[in-house]
Short mmCIF file of C-alpha atoms in Angstrom, two decimals:
data_model
loop_
_atom_site.label_atom_id
_atom_site.label_comp_id
_atom_site.label_asym_id
_atom_site.label_seq_id
_atom_site.Cartn_x
_atom_site.Cartn_y
_atom_site.Cartn_z
CA MET A 1 118.15 89.01 115.69
CA ILE A 2 116.26 91.91 114.16
CA LEU A 3 113.94 91.77 117.16
CA ARG A 4 116.94 92.19 119.47
CA ILE A 5 117.87 95.28 117.50
CA ARG A 6 114.31 96.52 117.57
CA ASP A 7 113.70 95.95 121.25
CA ASP A 8 117.11 96.57 122.79
CA GLY A 9 119.18 98.39 120.17
CA ASP A 10 121.48 95.36 120.52
CA GLN A 11 124.67 96.06 118.61
CA SER A 12 126.08 92.54 118.94
CA ALA A 13 122.97 91.20 117.16
CA PHE A 14 123.61 93.75 114.42
CA VAL A 15 127.21 92.57 114.04
CA LEU A 16 126.05 88.97 113.48
CA LEU A 17 123.50 90.07 110.87
CA PHE A 18 126.09 92.27 109.19
CA GLU A 19 128.60 89.45 108.92
CA HIS A 20 126.02 87.13 107.40
CA PHE A 21 124.13 89.49 105.11
CA ALA A 22 126.40 92.40 104.11
CA PRO A 23 128.56 90.25 101.76
CA ARG A 24 125.41 88.70 100.28
CA VAL A 25 123.88 92.12 99.65
CA LYS A 26 127.15 93.27 98.11
CA GLY A 27 127.16 90.21 95.82
CA PHE A 28 123.50 90.80 94.94
CA LEU A 29 124.23 94.41 93.93
CA MET A 30 127.28 93.39 91.90
CA LYS A 31 125.22 90.77 90.07
CA SER A 32 122.73 93.55 89.37
CA GLY A 33 125.43 95.60 87.68
CA ALA A 34 127.09 97.71 90.40
CA ASP A 35 130.90 97.90 90.62
CA ALA A 36 132.58 96.52 93.74
CA ALA A 37 133.18 99.87 95.48
CA THR A 38 129.60 101.08 94.93
CA ALA A 39 128.16 97.72 95.96
CA GLU A 40 130.22 97.80 99.15
CA GLU A 41 128.98 101.25 100.07
CA CYS A 42 125.37 100.38 99.26
CA ALA A 43 125.59 97.18 101.29
CA GLN A 44 126.54 99.41 104.23
CA ASP A 45 123.53 101.63 103.47
CA VAL A 46 121.24 98.60 103.41
CA MET A 47 122.49 97.40 106.79
CA THR A 48 122.16 100.92 108.24
CA THR A 49 118.57 101.05 106.96
CA LEU A 50 117.89 97.73 108.68
CA TRP A 51 119.03 99.27 111.98
CA ARG A 52 116.90 102.37 111.50
CA LYS A 53 113.78 100.50 110.38
CA ALA A 54 114.02 97.55 112.76
CA HIS A 55 110.77 98.64 114.44
CA LEU A 56 108.90 98.07 111.15
CA PHE A 57 110.05 94.45 110.80
CA ASP A 58 107.21 91.91 111.14
CA PRO A 59 108.54 88.36 111.66
CA SER A 60 105.09 86.85 111.07
CA ARG A 61 105.21 88.07 107.46
CA ALA A 62 108.87 87.99 106.46
CA SER A 63 112.17 86.36 107.39
CA ALA A 64 115.23 88.52 107.99
CA ALA A 65 116.54 87.50 104.55
CA THR A 66 113.26 88.48 102.86
CA TRP A 67 113.18 91.82 104.59
CA ILE A 68 116.81 92.58 103.77
CA TYR A 69 116.11 91.56 100.17
CA THR A 70 113.36 94.19 99.92
CA ILE A 71 115.67 96.89 101.31
CA ALA A 72 118.46 95.83 98.92
CA ARG A 73 116.07 95.76 95.95
CA ASN A 74 114.91 99.29 96.70
CA ARG A 75 118.50 100.46 97.08
CA ARG A 76 119.33 98.88 93.72
CA ILE A 77 116.45 100.73 92.07
CA ASP A 78 117.77 104.06 93.44
CA LEU A 79 121.31 103.20 92.55
CA LEU A 80 120.75 102.17 88.94
CA ARG A 81 118.23 105.01 88.47
CA ARG A 82 115.64 102.50 87.44
CA ASP A 83 111.98 103.42 87.45
CA ARG A 84 110.68 104.51 90.85
CA ARG A 85 108.77 101.77 92.61
CA PRO A 86 105.76 103.01 94.61
CA GLU A 87 105.06 100.84 97.68
CA PRO A 88 101.74 99.82 99.25
CA GLU A 89 100.60 101.63 102.39
CA ASP A 90 102.53 100.55 105.49
CA LEU A 91 100.81 97.97 107.65
CA THR A 92 102.53 97.56 111.00
CA TRP A 93 101.80 96.33 114.47
CA GLY A 94 101.26 99.14 116.95
CA PRO A 95 103.27 99.35 120.19
CA GLU A 96 100.60 97.46 122.18
CA GLU A 97 100.16 94.54 119.81
CA GLU A 98 102.60 91.91 118.61
CA PRO A 99 102.42 89.03 116.15
CA ARG A 100 101.81 85.65 117.81
CA PRO A 101 104.99 83.66 118.50
CA GLU A 102 103.49 80.54 116.87
CA ASP A 103 102.87 82.50 113.66
CA VAL A 104 106.48 83.64 113.69
CA ALA A 105 107.67 80.04 114.20
CA VAL A 106 105.50 78.67 111.37
CA LEU A 107 106.62 81.40 108.99
CA LYS A 108 110.23 80.54 109.78
CA GLN A 109 109.57 76.87 108.93
CA GLU A 110 107.87 77.83 105.68
CA THR A 111 110.79 80.08 104.75
CA ASP A 112 113.27 77.26 105.38
CA LEU A 113 111.17 74.94 103.20
CA LEU A 114 111.08 77.53 100.41
CA HIS A 115 114.83 77.89 100.62
CA GLN A 116 115.22 74.11 100.43
CA ALA A 117 112.81 73.94 97.47
CA LEU A 118 114.90 76.53 95.63
CA SER A 119 118.04 74.44 96.09
CA ASP A 120 116.18 71.32 94.89
CA LEU A 121 115.04 72.89 91.60
CA PRO A 122 116.70 71.86 88.34
CA GLU A 123 119.58 74.25 87.71
CA ALA A 124 118.08 75.87 84.60
CA GLN A 125 114.92 76.77 86.51
CA ALA A 126 116.74 78.05 89.60
CA ASP A 127 118.93 80.13 87.32
CA LEU A 128 115.92 81.75 85.68
CA ILE A 129 114.55 82.71 89.11
CA ARG A 130 117.91 84.12 90.22
CA ARG A 131 118.18 86.16 87.02
CA ALA A 132 114.71 87.61 87.56
CA TYR A 133 115.64 88.74 91.08
CA PHE A 134 119.05 90.05 90.04
CA GLY A 135 117.18 92.36 87.70
CA GLU A 136 118.37 90.68 84.50
CA LEU A 137 114.90 89.95 83.09
CA SER A 138 112.36 92.44 81.80
CA HIS A 139 108.79 92.19 83.04
CA GLY A 140 107.79 90.57 79.76
CA GLU A 141 110.38 87.84 80.30
CA ILE A 142 109.28 86.99 83.82
CA ALA A 143 107.06 83.93 84.09
CA ALA A 144 105.36 83.45 87.44
CA GLU A 145 105.54 79.66 87.14
CA THR A 146 108.58 79.29 89.37
CA GLY A 147 108.14 75.62 90.24
CA LEU A 148 108.37 76.68 93.90
CA PRO A 149 105.60 75.72 96.34
CA LEU A 150 104.43 79.24 97.20
CA GLY A 151 100.85 78.35 98.22
CA THR A 152 101.58 77.58 101.88
CA ILE A 153 103.78 80.59 102.59
CA LYS A 154 101.22 82.79 100.85
CA SER A 155 98.42 81.54 103.09
CA ARG A 156 100.57 82.00 106.23
CA ILE A 157 101.28 85.61 105.27
CA ARG A 158 97.59 86.11 104.53
CA LEU A 159 96.71 84.81 108.00
CA ALA A 160 99.24 87.19 109.56
CA LEU A 161 97.67 90.09 107.64
CA ASP A 162 94.19 89.09 108.87
CA ARG A 163 95.40 89.08 112.49
CA LEU A 164 97.12 92.41 111.98
CA ARG A 165 93.96 93.95 110.49
CA HIS A 166 91.98 92.62 113.44
CA ALA A 167 94.47 94.15 115.91
CA MET A 168 94.31 97.50 114.10
CA LYS A 169 90.54 97.79 114.49
CA MET B 1 92.95 103.53 106.06
CA THR B 2 92.57 100.35 107.95
CA THR B 3 88.84 100.11 108.20
CA MET B 4 86.43 98.58 105.69
CA LYS B 5 88.07 96.66 102.90
CA PRO B 6 86.16 96.52 99.65
CA ASP B 7 84.93 93.17 98.39
CA ILE B 8 87.57 92.52 95.75
CA LYS B 9 86.95 90.01 92.97
CA HIS B 10 89.62 90.81 90.38
CA HIS B 11 93.28 90.42 91.29
CA VAL B 12 96.78 91.03 89.92
CA PRO B 13 98.16 88.25 87.65
CA ASP B 14 101.07 86.37 89.24
CA ASP B 15 103.64 87.32 86.59
CA LEU B 16 103.08 91.00 87.36
CA LEU B 17 103.35 90.39 91.11
CA MET B 18 106.65 88.60 90.61
CA ALA B 19 107.93 91.35 88.31
CA TYR B 20 106.88 93.92 90.92
CA SER B 21 108.74 91.99 93.62
CA ALA B 22 111.83 91.72 91.42
CA GLY B 23 111.72 95.47 90.77
CA ALA B 24 111.32 94.99 87.01
CA LEU B 25 108.23 97.11 86.29
CA PRO B 26 107.87 100.60 84.84
CA GLU B 27 106.91 103.18 87.47
CA ALA B 28 103.32 103.54 86.24
CA TYR B 29 102.67 99.79 86.56
CA SER B 30 104.20 99.69 90.03
CA LEU B 31 101.91 102.56 90.99
CA ALA B 32 98.82 100.59 89.87
CA ILE B 33 99.98 97.47 91.71
CA ALA B 34 100.92 99.33 94.91
CA THR B 35 97.50 101.01 94.81
CA HIS B 36 95.73 97.65 94.49
CA LEU B 37 97.92 96.01 97.19
CA SER B 38 96.96 98.79 99.60
CA LEU B 39 93.34 97.62 99.21
CA CYS B 40 93.75 93.86 98.68
CA ASP B 41 95.33 91.63 101.33
CA THR B 42 95.09 88.56 99.08
CA CYS B 43 97.44 90.16 96.56
CA ARG B 44 99.57 91.74 99.28
CA ALA B 45 100.20 88.27 100.74
CA ALA B 46 100.99 86.93 97.25
CA ALA B 47 103.40 89.81 96.58
CA GLU B 48 105.13 89.20 99.92
CA SER B 49 105.47 85.51 99.05
CA TYR B 50 107.37 86.58 95.91
CA ASP B 51 109.53 88.79 98.15
CA ALA B 52 110.27 85.60 100.13
CA VAL B 53 111.60 84.06 96.90
CA GLY B 54 113.90 87.10 96.64
CA GLY B 55 114.96 86.47 100.25
CA ALA B 56 115.76 82.84 99.41
CA VAL B 57 117.80 83.93 96.37
CA LEU B 58 119.75 86.40 98.54
CA GLU B 59 120.31 83.83 101.30
CA ASP B 60 121.36 81.23 98.74
CA ALA B 61 124.30 83.27 97.43
CA PRO B 62 127.43 81.19 97.97
CA GLU B 63 129.52 82.18 100.98
CA GLY B 64 132.50 84.26 99.91
CA ALA B 65 131.14 85.25 96.46
CA ALA B 66 131.70 88.82 97.59
CA THR B 67 133.57 89.92 100.70
CA MET B 68 133.31 93.16 102.58
CA SER B 69 136.51 95.12 103.11
CA MET B 70 138.22 94.94 106.50
CA ASP B 71 137.02 98.23 107.94
CA SER B 72 133.49 97.99 106.55
CA LEU B 73 131.86 96.83 109.78
CA ALA B 74 133.63 99.52 111.81
CA GLN B 75 132.49 102.19 109.32
CA THR B 76 128.92 100.96 109.46
CA LEU B 77 128.88 100.89 113.26
CA ALA B 78 130.11 104.48 113.25
CA ARG B 79 127.24 105.39 110.91
CA LEU B 80 124.73 103.77 113.26
CA LYS B 81 125.94 106.00 116.08
CA ALA B 82 125.58 109.06 113.88
CA SER B 83 122.12 108.16 112.57
CA GLU B 84 118.80 108.40 114.31
CA PRO B 85 118.00 105.06 115.94
CA ARG B 86 114.64 104.71 114.30
CA GLU B 87 112.91 106.24 111.37
CA ALA B 88 109.58 107.81 112.25
CA VAL B 89 106.44 105.92 111.24
CA ARG B 90 104.69 107.91 108.54
CA PRO B 91 101.78 109.82 109.98
CA ALA B 92 98.34 108.43 109.10
CA ARG B 93 96.79 110.08 106.07
CA PRO B 94 93.33 111.52 105.92
CA ARG B 95 90.69 109.12 104.61
CA SER B 96 90.57 109.34 100.86
CA ILE B 97 89.49 107.34 97.83
CA PHE B 98 93.17 107.52 96.84
CA PRO B 99 95.26 104.91 98.69
CA GLY B 100 98.65 106.08 100.04
CA PRO B 101 100.88 105.34 97.04
CA LEU B 102 98.46 107.10 94.67
CA ALA B 103 97.94 109.99 97.10
CA ASP B 104 101.72 110.57 96.88
CA TYR B 105 101.11 111.53 93.22
CA VAL B 106 97.66 113.14 93.19
CA GLY B 107 97.00 114.27 96.77
CA THR B 108 94.16 113.03 98.95
CA SER B 109 91.29 115.20 97.77
CA LEU B 110 89.14 114.43 94.75
CA ASP B 111 88.17 118.12 94.66
CA ASP B 112 91.77 119.11 93.98
CA ILE B 113 92.19 116.97 90.86
CA ARG B 114 92.73 119.13 87.78
CA TRP B 115 90.59 117.23 85.31
CA ARG B 116 90.65 117.77 81.57
CA PRO B 117 87.55 116.90 79.58
CA ILE B 118 87.87 114.06 77.06
CA GLY B 119 84.29 114.10 75.73
CA MET B 120 80.89 112.67 76.78
CA GLY B 121 81.39 114.16 80.24
CA ALA B 122 84.43 111.95 80.84
CA LYS B 123 87.59 113.53 82.24
CA GLN B 124 91.17 112.56 82.81
CA MET B 125 94.28 113.68 84.59
CA VAL B 126 97.65 112.45 83.37
CA ILE B 127 99.99 111.45 86.21
CA ARG B 128 103.67 112.17 85.77
CA THR B 129 105.73 108.99 85.83
CA SER B 130 108.76 107.74 83.94
CA PRO B 131 108.01 107.56 80.19
CA THR B 132 108.26 103.76 79.88
CA ALA B 133 104.52 103.53 80.64
CA SER B 134 101.82 106.08 81.32
CA ALA B 135 99.29 106.53 84.12
CA ARG B 136 96.14 108.62 84.31
CA LEU B 137 93.12 109.08 86.51
CA LEU B 138 89.85 108.65 84.64
CA TYR B 139 86.44 110.01 85.60
CA ILE B 140 83.63 108.34 83.68
CA PRO B 141 80.06 109.52 84.36
CA SER B 142 77.32 106.92 84.99
CA GLY B 143 76.14 105.23 81.82
CA VAL B 144 79.01 106.55 79.72
CA GLY B 145 81.23 104.12 77.87
CA VAL B 146 84.88 104.47 77.08
CA PRO B 147 85.00 103.97 73.27
CA ASP B 148 85.66 100.39 72.11
CA HIS B 149 89.41 100.08 72.00
CA THR B 150 92.23 97.59 71.68
CA HIS B 151 95.55 97.74 73.44
CA GLY B 152 98.96 97.93 71.88
CA GLY B 153 100.30 96.65 75.17
CA LYS B 154 99.18 95.77 78.66
CA GLU B 155 96.58 97.90 80.39
CA LEU B 156 95.98 97.83 84.14
CA THR B 157 92.98 99.61 85.63
CA VAL B 158 92.34 99.97 89.36
CA ILE B 159 88.80 100.99 90.29
CA LEU B 160 88.79 103.61 93.06
CA ASP B 161 85.11 104.52 93.19
CA GLY B 162 81.96 103.49 91.33
CA ALA B 163 82.04 100.51 88.98
CA TYR B 164 82.10 99.55 85.34
CA SER B 165 81.26 96.46 83.32
CA ASP B 166 82.55 95.10 80.05
CA GLU B 167 82.59 91.77 78.22
CA THR B 168 84.95 90.34 80.86
CA GLY B 169 82.85 91.18 83.93
CA ARG B 170 81.97 93.77 86.53
CA TYR B 171 84.69 95.78 88.24
CA GLY B 172 84.03 97.57 91.53
CA PRO B 173 86.14 99.47 94.10
CA GLY B 174 89.55 97.89 94.68
CA ASP B 175 89.28 95.56 91.68
CA ILE B 176 92.11 95.56 89.17
CA ALA B 177 91.42 94.83 85.50
CA TYR B 178 94.10 93.56 83.20
CA GLY B 179 93.92 93.77 79.43
CA ASP B 180 96.49 92.63 76.88
CA ASP B 181 96.93 92.92 73.14
CA GLU B 182 94.03 90.60 72.37
CA LEU B 183 91.39 92.38 74.42
CA HIS B 184 88.88 94.60 72.66
CA HIS B 185 86.53 96.05 75.16
CA ALA B 186 84.02 98.79 75.69
CA PRO B 187 83.65 99.36 79.42
CA ILE B 188 80.53 101.22 80.54
CA ALA B 189 80.30 103.01 83.91
CA GLU B 190 77.42 101.77 86.07
CA ASP B 191 74.48 103.86 87.15
CA GLY B 192 74.63 105.33 90.62
CA GLY B 193 77.71 107.53 90.44
CA PRO B 194 80.77 108.21 88.32
CA CYS B 195 83.45 105.57 87.97
CA ILE B 196 86.86 106.86 89.03
CA CYS B 197 89.84 104.72 88.18
CA LEU B 198 93.58 104.66 87.73
CA ALA B 199 94.48 103.43 84.24
CA VAL B 200 98.00 102.46 83.19
CA THR B 201 99.24 101.45 79.75
CA ASP B 202 102.58 100.77 78.14
CA ALA B 203 101.26 101.92 74.77
CA PRO B 204 98.58 104.42 73.74
CA LEU B 205 95.05 102.99 73.53
CA ARG B 206 93.81 102.45 69.97
CA PHE B 207 90.17 103.02 69.32
CA LYS B 208 88.28 100.90 66.80
CA THR B 209 86.01 103.60 65.47
CA ILE B 210 87.40 106.30 63.24
CA ILE B 211 86.29 109.41 65.14
CA PRO B 212 87.94 108.61 68.44
CA ARG B 213 91.08 107.63 66.54
CA LEU B 214 91.21 111.06 64.95
CA LEU B 215 90.66 112.67 68.31
CA GLN B 216 93.28 110.57 70.03
CA PRO B 217 96.23 112.93 69.53
CA PHE B 218 94.24 115.76 71.09
CA LEU B 219 92.85 113.78 73.96
CA GLY B 220 96.13 112.17 74.80
CA ILE B 221 94.47 108.87 75.69
#
């Protein structure tokens, strides 16, 4: 979908993404402490940012949900006047190079598996993860032992980064 | 800076990567992590896998937990028309020992850093961040040791140039060192050039010997 926006400026693809994600982003921001009206407006901002930054989306490294999460997280940090969050240097495919379709397909599978694993976790554990991502835990309270199988998705992303570095040479 | 990647041996602990992904870190810590991620694809991939957990949490929100108002889509579509279709890619920066996120704070040129002497030929520059943690650039000449100190909190150090060693190992360009309350250490810069690093703490360093402790208020380290 995001690729249709990126390549064709396809507004109907945007509408589908909006209908799926805008309410989720709004809910995410409300869980993080925003009131309904502010969360609604910021959800619109997040979706507008997605449109404007579609050319930076790399489907071999992130799903649409992951990418939208990062935009929503950054919006939340601005909104709640939390500490600024410096970002690593951008790493993006140039106009001549593209990620390999098989890498995109495998990353999608891994993302679906991660999503499934999250729903299979015992409720207390899943709740702790949700609270960390809703911004309810301090960095001292966050334990990296999520119980989620992150090893495979991590190595797929690493592989995508290696290919990207190679293409940039 | 997409060319040679340094040979990185010391990485960011997972709990800090997850906290970075969740947006829970003080600015100074995020700066150290973003600086290391710019140099280390292993940690960048790990950080992005924690972002994927955030994506799964977002996706997992029950349908209908929050609903958008009726005219929200129409308003957003109107904003798309008004906005530029794509945001420009940031222009490439000049090559520098300071990766992009750090260059946003200190510039790209080592010559432009306004160092303040802290004794023994060592120098520092405090970087302005939010007060919840503090960040500074350190310049330690070859063979000089930072006085033996303990940490009231967590210390993160990213090596930008040169190298140092302490009881826990050798740290070279791109490596990130992590010290907590228990660590007492006396890092010494290697021969062959000064060690330049970004050091971040959430509490002032405490030195074990009396003289540096007396000097501490003046040095601001």
